[in-house]
Coordinates of C-alpha atoms in Angstrom, one line a residue:
M1022 CA 101.1 -74.3 133.2
S1023 CA 102.8 -72.7 130.2
W1024 CA 105.4 -71.1 132.6
L1025 CA 106.4 -74.6 133.7
L1026 CA 106.9 -75.9 130.2
S1027 CA 109.0 -72.9 129.2
R1028 CA 111.0 -73.2 132.4
V1029 CA 111.8 -76.8 131.7
L1030 CA 112.8 -76.0 128.1
M1031 CA 115.0 -73.2 129.2
L1032 CA 116.7 -75.4 131.8
V1033 CA 117.3 -78.1 129.3
L1034 CA 118.5 -75.7 126.7
G1035 CA 120.7 -73.7 129.1
T1036 CA 122.2 -76.9 130.5
G1037 CA 122.9 -78.2 127.0
I1038 CA 124.5 -75.0 125.8
G1039 CA 126.5 -74.8 129.0
G1040 CA 127.6 -78.4 128.6
W1041 CA 128.6 -77.8 125.0
L1042 CA 130.6 -74.7 125.8
G1043 CA 132.3 -76.6 128.6
W1044 CA 133.1 -79.5 126.3
W1045 CA 134.4 -77.1 123.7
L1046 CA 136.7 -75.4 126.2
G1047 CA 137.7 -78.7 127.7
H1048 CA 138.7 -79.9 124.3
W1049 CA 141.5 -77.3 124.4
M1050 CA 142.1 -76.7 128.0
L1051 CA 140.6 -79.3 130.4
A1052 CA 139.2 -82.7 130.4
A1053 CA 136.0 -82.8 128.5
P1054 CA 133.7 -84.3 131.2
L1055 CA 134.8 -81.8 133.9
A1056 CA 134.5 -78.9 131.6
S1057 CA 131.0 -80.0 130.6
G1058 CA 129.9 -80.2 134.2
I1059 CA 131.4 -76.7 135.0
G1060 CA 129.6 -75.2 132.0
A1061 CA 126.3 -76.8 132.9
G1062 CA 126.7 -75.5 136.5
L1063 CA 127.4 -72.0 135.3
A1064 CA 124.3 -72.1 133.1
V1065 CA 122.1 -73.2 136.0
G1066 CA 123.6 -70.5 138.2
L1067 CA 123.0 -67.8 135.7
M1068 CA 119.4 -68.9 135.4
G1069 CA 119.1 -68.8 139.2
L1070 CA 120.4 -65.2 139.2
W1071 CA 117.9 -64.3 136.5
D1072 CA 115.1 -65.8 138.6
A1073 CA 116.3 -64.0 141.7
A1074 CA 116.3 -60.7 139.8
R1075 CA 112.7 -61.2 138.7
A1076 CA 111.7 -62.3 142.2
R1077 CA 113.4 -59.1 143.6
R1078 CA 111.2 -56.9 141.3
L1079 CA 108.1 -58.7 142.5
V1080 CA 109.1 -58.3 146.2
N1081 CA 109.9 -54.6 145.7
W1082 CA 106.4 -54.2 144.2
L1083 CA 104.8 -56.0 147.1
R1084 CA 106.7 -53.8 149.6
G1085 CA 105.3 -50.7 147.9
D1086 CA 101.7 -49.2 148.0
L1087 CA 100.6 -51.7 145.4
S1088 CA 98.9 -48.9 143.5
G1089 CA 100.8 -49.4 140.3
E1090 CA 100.9 -52.4 137.9
A1091 CA 102.7 -55.5 139.0
P1092 CA 106.1 -56.1 137.3
R1093 CA 105.8 -57.8 133.9
V1094 CA 108.2 -60.7 134.4
G1095 CA 108.1 -64.1 132.8
G1096 CA 108.1 -67.5 134.1
I1097 CA 106.8 -68.6 137.5
W1098 CA 107.3 -65.1 138.9
G1099 CA 105.2 -63.6 136.1
E1100 CA 102.4 -66.1 136.8
L1101 CA 102.6 -65.3 140.5
S1102 CA 102.6 -61.5 140.0
Y1103 CA 99.7 -61.7 137.6
R1104 CA 97.6 -63.8 140.0
M1105 CA 98.5 -61.6 143.0
E1106 CA 97.6 -58.4 141.2
R1107 CA 94.3 -59.9 139.9
G1108 CA 93.4 -61.0 143.4
L1109 CA 94.4 -57.6 144.8
R1110 CA 92.3 -55.7 142.2
D1111 CA 89.4 -58.0 142.8
R1112 CA 89.6 -57.3 146.5
E1113 CA 89.9 -53.6 145.9
R1114 CA 86.8 -53.6 143.7
L1115 CA 84.9 -55.6 146.3
Y1116 CA 86.1 -53.2 149.0
E1117 CA 85.0 -50.2 146.9
R1118 CA 81.6 -51.8 146.2
E1119 CA 81.1 -52.5 149.9
R1120 CA 82.2 -49.0 150.8
Q1121 CA 79.7 -47.5 148.4
Q1122 CA 77.0 -49.7 149.8
L1123 CA 77.9 -48.7 153.3
E1124 CA 77.9 -45.0 152.3
Q1125 CA 74.5 -45.3 150.7
F1126 CA 73.2 -47.1 153.8
L1127 CA 74.5 -44.4 156.1
L1128 CA 73.1 -41.7 153.8
A1129 CA 69.7 -43.4 153.9
I1130 CA 69.9 -43.5 157.7
E1131 CA 71.0 -39.9 157.7
A1132 CA 67.9 -39.0 155.7
S1133 CA 65.6 -40.8 158.1
P1134 CA 63.3 -38.7 160.3
N1135 CA 64.4 -41.0 163.2
G1136 CA 67.5 -40.5 165.3
V1137 CA 69.9 -43.5 165.0
I1138 CA 72.8 -44.2 167.4
L1139 CA 75.1 -47.3 167.2
L1140 CA 76.8 -48.3 170.4
D1141 CA 79.6 -50.9 170.9
D1142 CA 79.7 -53.5 173.7
Q1143 CA 81.0 -50.8 176.0
D1144 CA 78.1 -48.4 175.3
Q1145 CA 80.5 -46.1 173.3
I1146 CA 79.1 -44.2 170.4
Q1147 CA 80.2 -45.7 167.1
W1148 CA 78.1 -43.6 164.9
C1149 CA 75.0 -41.4 165.0
N1150 CA 73.0 -39.3 162.5
T1151 CA 72.3 -35.6 162.7
V1152 CA 68.7 -36.2 163.9
A1153 CA 70.0 -38.2 166.9
A1154 CA 72.7 -35.5 167.5
D1155 CA 70.0 -32.9 167.6
H1156 CA 67.7 -35.0 169.9
F1157 CA 70.5 -35.6 172.4
Q1158 CA 72.7 -32.6 171.9
L1159 CA 75.6 -34.7 170.5
D1160 CA 78.5 -33.9 168.1
P1161 CA 78.7 -36.8 165.6
Q1162 CA 82.5 -36.4 165.3
R1163 CA 83.7 -35.1 168.6
D1164 CA 81.6 -37.5 170.7
K1165 CA 82.6 -40.7 168.8
L1166 CA 83.9 -43.4 171.1
Q1167 CA 82.5 -41.6 174.1
R1168 CA 80.3 -43.5 176.5
I1169 CA 76.7 -42.4 175.9
T1170 CA 75.9 -42.3 179.6
N1171 CA 78.6 -39.6 180.0
L1172 CA 76.8 -37.4 177.5
V1173 CA 73.1 -38.3 178.0
R1174 CA 72.6 -38.2 181.7
F1175 CA 68.8 -38.4 182.1
P1176 CA 68.2 -40.8 185.0
A1177 CA 65.3 -42.4 183.1
F1178 CA 67.5 -42.9 180.0
V1179 CA 70.4 -44.4 182.0
S1180 CA 68.1 -46.8 183.8
Y1181 CA 66.4 -47.8 180.5
L1182 CA 69.8 -48.5 178.9
Q1183 CA 71.1 -50.6 181.8
S1184 CA 67.9 -52.5 182.4
G1185 CA 68.1 -54.5 179.2
Q1186 CA 64.3 -54.5 179.0
Y1187 CA 63.5 -52.8 175.8
N1188 CA 60.0 -54.1 175.0
Q1189 CA 58.4 -50.7 175.6
P1190 CA 59.7 -47.4 174.3
L1191 CA 60.9 -44.7 176.7
A1192 CA 59.2 -41.3 176.8
L1193 CA 61.8 -38.5 177.2
H1194 CA 62.3 -34.8 176.9
N1195 CA 65.3 -33.7 174.9
A1196 CA 68.1 -31.7 176.4
R1197 CA 66.4 -28.4 175.6
G1198 CA 63.2 -29.6 177.2
K1199 CA 61.2 -28.4 174.2
A1200 CA 60.6 -31.7 172.4
H1201 CA 59.0 -35.0 173.4
L1202 CA 61.1 -38.0 172.4
Q1203 CA 60.2 -41.6 172.0
V1204 CA 63.3 -43.8 172.5
L1205 CA 63.6 -47.4 171.6
M1206 CA 66.7 -49.7 172.0
R1207 CA 67.6 -53.0 170.5
D1208 CA 70.5 -55.4 171.1
Y1209 CA 72.4 -56.8 168.1
G1210 CA 75.8 -58.3 167.3
V1211 CA 77.6 -61.6 166.4
A1212 CA 80.1 -63.9 168.1
G1213 CA 79.0 -63.0 171.6
E1214 CA 79.1 -59.2 171.0
C1215 CA 76.5 -57.1 172.7
R1216 CA 76.0 -54.0 170.7
R1217 CA 73.0 -51.6 170.9
L1218 CA 70.9 -49.7 168.4
I1219 CA 69.1 -46.6 169.8
L1220 CA 66.2 -45.1 167.8
S1221 CA 64.7 -41.8 168.7
L1222 CA 61.6 -40.1 167.3
D1223 CA 60.4 -36.6 167.9
V1224 CA 56.7 -37.0 168.9
T1225 CA 56.1 -33.4 169.9
D1226 CA 53.6 -32.8 167.2
R1227 CA 51.9 -36.1 167.9
E1228 CA 51.7 -35.3 171.6
R1229 CA 50.4 -31.8 170.8
N1230 CA 47.7 -33.2 168.5
E1231 CA 46.8 -35.8 171.0
S1232 CA 46.5 -33.2 173.7
M1233 CA 44.4 -31.0 171.4
R1234 CA 42.2 -34.0 170.6
R1235 CA 41.7 -34.7 174.3
D1236 CA 40.9 -31.1 175.0
F1237 CA 38.5 -31.0 172.0
V1238 CA 36.6 -34.1 173.2
A1239 CA 36.4 -32.7 176.7
N1240 CA 35.3 -29.3 175.5
V1241 CA 32.7 -30.7 173.1
S1242 CA 31.4 -32.9 175.9
H1243 CA 31.2 -30.0 178.2
E1244 CA 29.6 -27.6 175.7
I1245 CA 26.9 -30.2 174.8
R1246 CA 26.4 -31.5 178.4
T1247 CA 25.7 -28.0 179.8
P1248 CA 22.6 -27.1 177.6
L1249 CA 21.4 -30.7 177.9
T1250 CA 21.6 -30.5 181.7
V1251 CA 19.7 -27.2 181.6
L1252 CA 17.0 -28.7 179.2
A1253 CA 16.7 -31.8 181.4
G1254 CA 16.1 -29.6 184.4
F1255 CA 13.5 -27.5 182.7
I1256 CA 11.7 -30.6 181.4
E1257 CA 11.6 -32.0 184.9
T1258 CA 10.4 -28.7 186.3
M1259 CA 7.6 -28.5 183.7
A1260 CA 6.6 -32.1 184.4
S1261 CA 6.6 -32.0 188.2
L1262 CA 5.3 -28.4 188.9
N1263 CA 2.2 -26.6 188.1
L1264 CA 3.5 -23.5 186.4
T1265 CA 1.7 -20.3 185.6
E1266 CA 1.4 -19.3 182.0
A1267 CA 4.1 -16.6 182.5
E1268 CA 6.5 -19.1 184.2
R1269 CA 5.8 -21.7 181.5
K1270 CA 6.6 -19.1 178.7
R1271 CA 9.8 -18.1 180.5
V1272 CA 10.9 -21.8 180.8
L1273 CA 10.1 -22.4 177.2
H1274 CA 12.1 -19.3 176.2
L1275 CA 15.1 -20.5 178.2
M1276 CA 14.8 -24.0 176.7
Q1277 CA 14.7 -22.4 173.2
Q1278 CA 17.9 -20.5 174.0
Q1279 CA 19.7 -23.7 175.0
T1280 CA 18.5 -25.5 171.9
Q1281 CA 19.7 -22.7 169.7
R1282 CA 23.1 -22.8 171.5
M1283 CA 23.3 -26.5 170.7
Q1284 CA 22.3 -25.9 167.1
S1285 CA 25.0 -23.2 166.8
L1286 CA 27.6 -25.6 168.3
V1287 CA 26.7 -28.5 166.0
G1288 CA 26.6 -26.1 163.0
D1289 CA 30.1 -24.7 163.7
L1290 CA 31.5 -28.2 164.3
L1291 CA 30.1 -29.3 160.9
T1292 CA 31.5 -26.2 159.3
L1293 CA 35.0 -26.9 160.7
A1294 CA 34.8 -30.5 159.6
Q1295 CA 33.8 -29.5 156.1
L1296 CA 36.6 -26.9 155.9
E1297 CA 39.2 -29.3 157.0
G1298 CA 38.1 -32.1 154.7
S1299 CA 37.6 -30.0 151.5
P1300 CA 40.2 -29.2 148.9
R1301 CA 41.4 -25.6 148.4
P1302 CA 38.9 -23.5 146.5
P1303 CA 39.5 -23.1 142.8
A1304 CA 41.4 -20.0 141.6
D1305 CA 39.0 -19.4 138.7
H1306 CA 35.8 -18.6 140.6
W1307 CA 35.7 -14.9 141.4
I1308 CA 33.8 -13.1 144.1
A1309 CA 32.8 -9.5 143.8
L1310 CA 34.0 -8.0 147.1
D1311 CA 31.9 -4.8 147.2
P1312 CA 28.5 -6.5 147.5
L1313 CA 29.9 -8.9 150.1
L1314 CA 31.3 -6.1 152.2
T1315 CA 28.1 -4.2 151.9
R1316 CA 26.1 -7.2 153.2
V1317 CA 28.4 -7.6 156.1
S1318 CA 28.1 -3.9 157.0
A1319 CA 24.3 -4.1 156.8
D1320 CA 24.2 -7.1 159.2
A1321 CA 26.6 -5.4 161.6
H1322 CA 24.3 -2.3 161.7
A1323 CA 21.3 -4.6 162.4
L1324 CA 23.2 -6.4 165.2
S1325 CA 24.5 -3.2 166.7
A1326 CA 21.1 -1.5 166.6
G1327 CA 22.8 1.9 166.9
R1328 CA 24.9 1.1 170.0
H1329 CA 28.2 1.6 168.1
E1330 CA 29.8 3.9 165.7
L1331 CA 30.3 1.7 162.6
V1332 CA 32.7 2.8 159.8
C1333 CA 32.4 0.6 156.7
A1334 CA 34.8 0.0 153.8
R1335 CA 34.7 2.2 150.8
Q1336 CA 33.5 0.8 147.5
T1337 CA 35.9 -1.4 145.5
Q1338 CA 35.9 -3.0 142.1
M1339 CA 38.2 -5.8 143.2
E1340 CA 37.3 -9.5 143.1
L1341 CA 38.7 -12.4 145.1
A1342 CA 39.1 -16.0 143.9
G1343 CA 37.3 -18.4 146.3
V1344 CA 34.0 -19.5 147.8
E1345 CA 31.7 -16.6 148.6
A1346 CA 29.9 -18.3 151.5
E1347 CA 33.2 -19.1 153.3
V1348 CA 34.6 -15.6 152.9
L1349 CA 31.3 -14.0 153.9
S1350 CA 31.2 -16.3 157.0
A1351 CA 34.7 -15.3 158.0
I1352 CA 34.2 -11.5 157.7
A1353 CA 30.8 -11.6 159.3
N1354 CA 32.2 -13.6 162.2
L1355 CA 34.8 -11.0 162.9
M1356 CA 32.2 -8.2 162.7
S1357 CA 29.8 -9.9 165.0
N1358 CA 32.5 -10.5 167.5
A1359 CA 33.4 -6.8 167.4
V1360 CA 29.8 -5.8 167.9
R1361 CA 29.4 -8.3 170.8
Y1362 CA 32.5 -7.4 172.7
T1363 CA 32.9 -3.7 172.1
P1364 CA 31.1 -1.6 174.8
E1365 CA 28.2 0.6 173.8
G1366 CA 29.4 3.8 172.1
G1367 CA 32.6 2.2 170.9
R1368 CA 34.0 2.5 167.3
I1369 CA 34.1 -0.5 164.9
E1370 CA 35.7 -0.2 161.5
L1371 CA 35.6 -2.5 158.5
Q1372 CA 38.6 -1.8 156.3
W1373 CA 39.5 -2.9 152.8
R1374 CA 43.1 -2.1 151.8
L1375 CA 45.4 -3.0 148.9
L1376 CA 49.0 -3.8 149.8
G1377 CA 50.7 -3.6 146.4
E1378 CA 52.4 -6.8 145.4
K1379 CA 51.7 -8.3 148.8
G1380 CA 48.0 -8.6 148.0
A1381 CA 45.3 -7.1 150.1
E1382 CA 43.7 -7.2 153.5
I1383 CA 40.2 -7.0 155.0
A1384 CA 40.4 -5.8 158.6
V1385 CA 37.9 -5.4 161.4
I1386 CA 39.2 -2.9 164.0
D1387 CA 37.6 -1.8 167.2
N1388 CA 38.4 0.2 170.3
G1389 CA 37.0 -2.3 172.7
P1390 CA 38.6 -3.7 175.9
G1391 CA 41.4 -5.5 174.0
I1392 CA 43.0 -8.8 174.7
A1393 CA 46.1 -9.5 176.8
R1394 CA 49.2 -10.6 174.9
E1395 CA 49.4 -14.0 176.4
H1396 CA 46.0 -15.0 174.9
L1397 CA 46.8 -14.0 171.3
P1398 CA 48.6 -17.2 170.2
R1399 CA 45.7 -19.4 171.4
L1400 CA 42.7 -17.3 170.1
T1401 CA 42.2 -19.5 167.1
E1402 CA 42.2 -22.8 169.1
R1403 CA 38.9 -24.5 169.3
F1404 CA 36.8 -23.6 172.3
Y1405 CA 39.5 -21.3 173.6
R1406 CA 37.9 -18.3 175.4
V1407 CA 39.6 -15.4 177.1
D1408 CA 36.5 -15.0 179.3
G1409 CA 34.4 -18.2 179.1
S1410 CA 31.3 -17.0 180.9
R1411 CA 31.2 -13.7 178.9
S1412 CA 31.6 -15.6 175.6
R1413 CA 28.7 -17.9 176.4
D1414 CA 26.5 -15.0 177.5
T1415 CA 27.0 -13.4 174.1
G1416 CA 26.1 -16.6 172.3
G1417 CA 29.6 -17.6 171.2
T1418 CA 30.5 -21.2 170.6
G1419 CA 34.3 -20.8 170.9
L1420 CA 34.8 -22.0 167.3
G1421 CA 34.4 -18.7 165.4
L1422 CA 38.0 -17.7 165.1
S1423 CA 39.0 -21.3 164.3
I1424 CA 36.6 -21.2 161.4
V1425 CA 38.0 -17.8 160.3
K1426 CA 41.5 -19.1 160.3
H1427 CA 40.7 -22.2 158.3
V1428 CA 38.7 -20.1 155.7
V1429 CA 41.5 -17.6 155.1
Q1430 CA 44.2 -20.4 155.0
R1431 CA 42.1 -22.3 152.4
H1432 CA 42.2 -19.1 150.3
G1433 CA 46.0 -18.9 150.4
G1434 CA 46.1 -16.2 153.1
E1435 CA 46.5 -15.8 156.9
L1436 CA 44.7 -14.3 159.9
R1437 CA 46.7 -11.7 161.8
I1438 CA 45.6 -10.6 165.2
E1439 CA 46.8 -7.4 167.0
S1440 CA 45.4 -6.3 170.3
E1441 CA 46.3 -4.3 173.4
P1442 CA 44.3 -4.2 176.6
G1443 CA 42.4 -0.9 176.9
K1444 CA 43.1 0.1 173.3
G1445 CA 41.2 -2.4 171.2
S1446 CA 41.8 -5.1 168.7
A1447 CA 42.5 -5.6 164.9
F1448 CA 41.7 -8.8 163.1
R1449 CA 43.2 -8.8 159.6
L1450 CA 42.4 -11.3 156.7
M1451 CA 45.5 -11.2 154.4
F1452 CA 44.9 -12.5 150.9
P1453 CA 47.7 -13.0 148.3
A1454 CA 47.9 -11.1 145.0
T1455 CA 47.4 -14.3 143.0
R1456 CA 43.8 -14.5 144.2
L1457 CA 42.9 -10.9 143.5
R1458 CA 41.9 -9.0 140.4
Q1459 CA 39.9 -6.0 139.2
A1460 CA 36.5 -6.7 137.9
D1461 CA 36.7 -8.0 134.3
A1462 CA 40.6 -8.0 134.5
P1463 CA 43.3 -10.7 134.7
A1464 CA 44.3 -12.1 138.1
M1465 CA 46.9 -10.1 139.9
G1466 CA 49.3 -13.0 139.7
D1467 CA 49.6 -12.2 136.0
E1468 CA 52.2 -9.8 134.4
S1469 CA 49.7 -7.0 134.6
A1470 CA 49.3 -7.4 138.4
P1471 CA 51.9 -4.8 139.5
A1472 CA 50.3 -2.0 137.5
A1473 CA 46.8 -3.0 138.7
L1474 CA 47.9 -3.0 142.3
A1475 CA 49.8 0.3 142.0
G1476 CA 46.8 1.9 140.4
R1477 CA 44.3 1.0 143.1
D1478 CA 46.1 1.8 146.3
D1479 CA 43.8 4.8 146.7
E1480 CA 41.0 2.5 147.7
A1481 CA 42.4 2.0 151.2
A1482 CA 39.7 2.7 153.7

């Protein structure tokens, strides 16, 4: 209230001075009382003009953009301008804080793996993140304030939106038809508003995994049920019929085959489970590749029994970081497949080849019947068979290539498959340079690796 005290003092002082001047002039020219009144009135008028000038400065500031400081005027107008400016700055700070909070909130939603769309009470798009834009083929800027039913025209989506029953999510394919979406809606709003929140989630991988799980369970059930059915039939036959010694031996031999088939299946399933649940092999345990390749070659010769032309990898002094049993299993699996599926007289080659800084490959190449292109992407799926009956006749479980893929991936590499019907197939295990070294030498991921790789390219088979 200091402005009020100063204003009263100025009014009293101004009136007094004006009255005194009026009295002084009146002493010479007019009657003293009249002159005093005129002087006091002039003083009050001048003070009013001064107040009006200060008020004008404040009004001009209020009419502007309010970005600068308020005019520094005294009195009541100074107090008023100070309080108005402080209130304005407080509101600006509050607005900026809320703007930043909103921006952070939208950034968080933008980073969400879920699609988010905000609709007004007319089902017009108020905002959407890029994930939702990708799910529904929207443009976050261009499609703002557009009715969503004009842009997303799936009948199931429109019916779901208009039904108002959002207890269960909606399963939907996106506009490109390549992704499975799960859509959920919620109503929200205040003061009678009926706004909607749309959430979308890409469940393609989940659906694929669920489909693979169902196929896996069905395949395992079928693979186990078949030999069990055969065994049950043989047991019933032996129990109900009087078999000759030769017939009994034949039945027992067939039962043994089915038992071995089940043992192989269970063994491969356990191997897969172990591979999937184990950490990546350490990079400081080194395997000598030459004895390993020699062992695989010997087993292939025994399995082929002279029916194929086998060309084995040349000797190498290289070592691979990993688990010997796993790598041996992967290479032996590829070689046994080649022997089983390559016709008699065919050629099978086991190659070892360095690829410079890219690492190295172990390849099994044959000139067998080959595999059609449409089958190649699915060869490593569990229980996938190009020719199911032929695979079972050769003793395969349908899990071999899946095991090979897991082994090479655990060792930092990849399995590449090339095949053409009538020309043969090539299965290549690609290993990175960081897991290779010469015997008694640093790993090829070290500084000496390029020189070591360059110096051993002549080992290619």
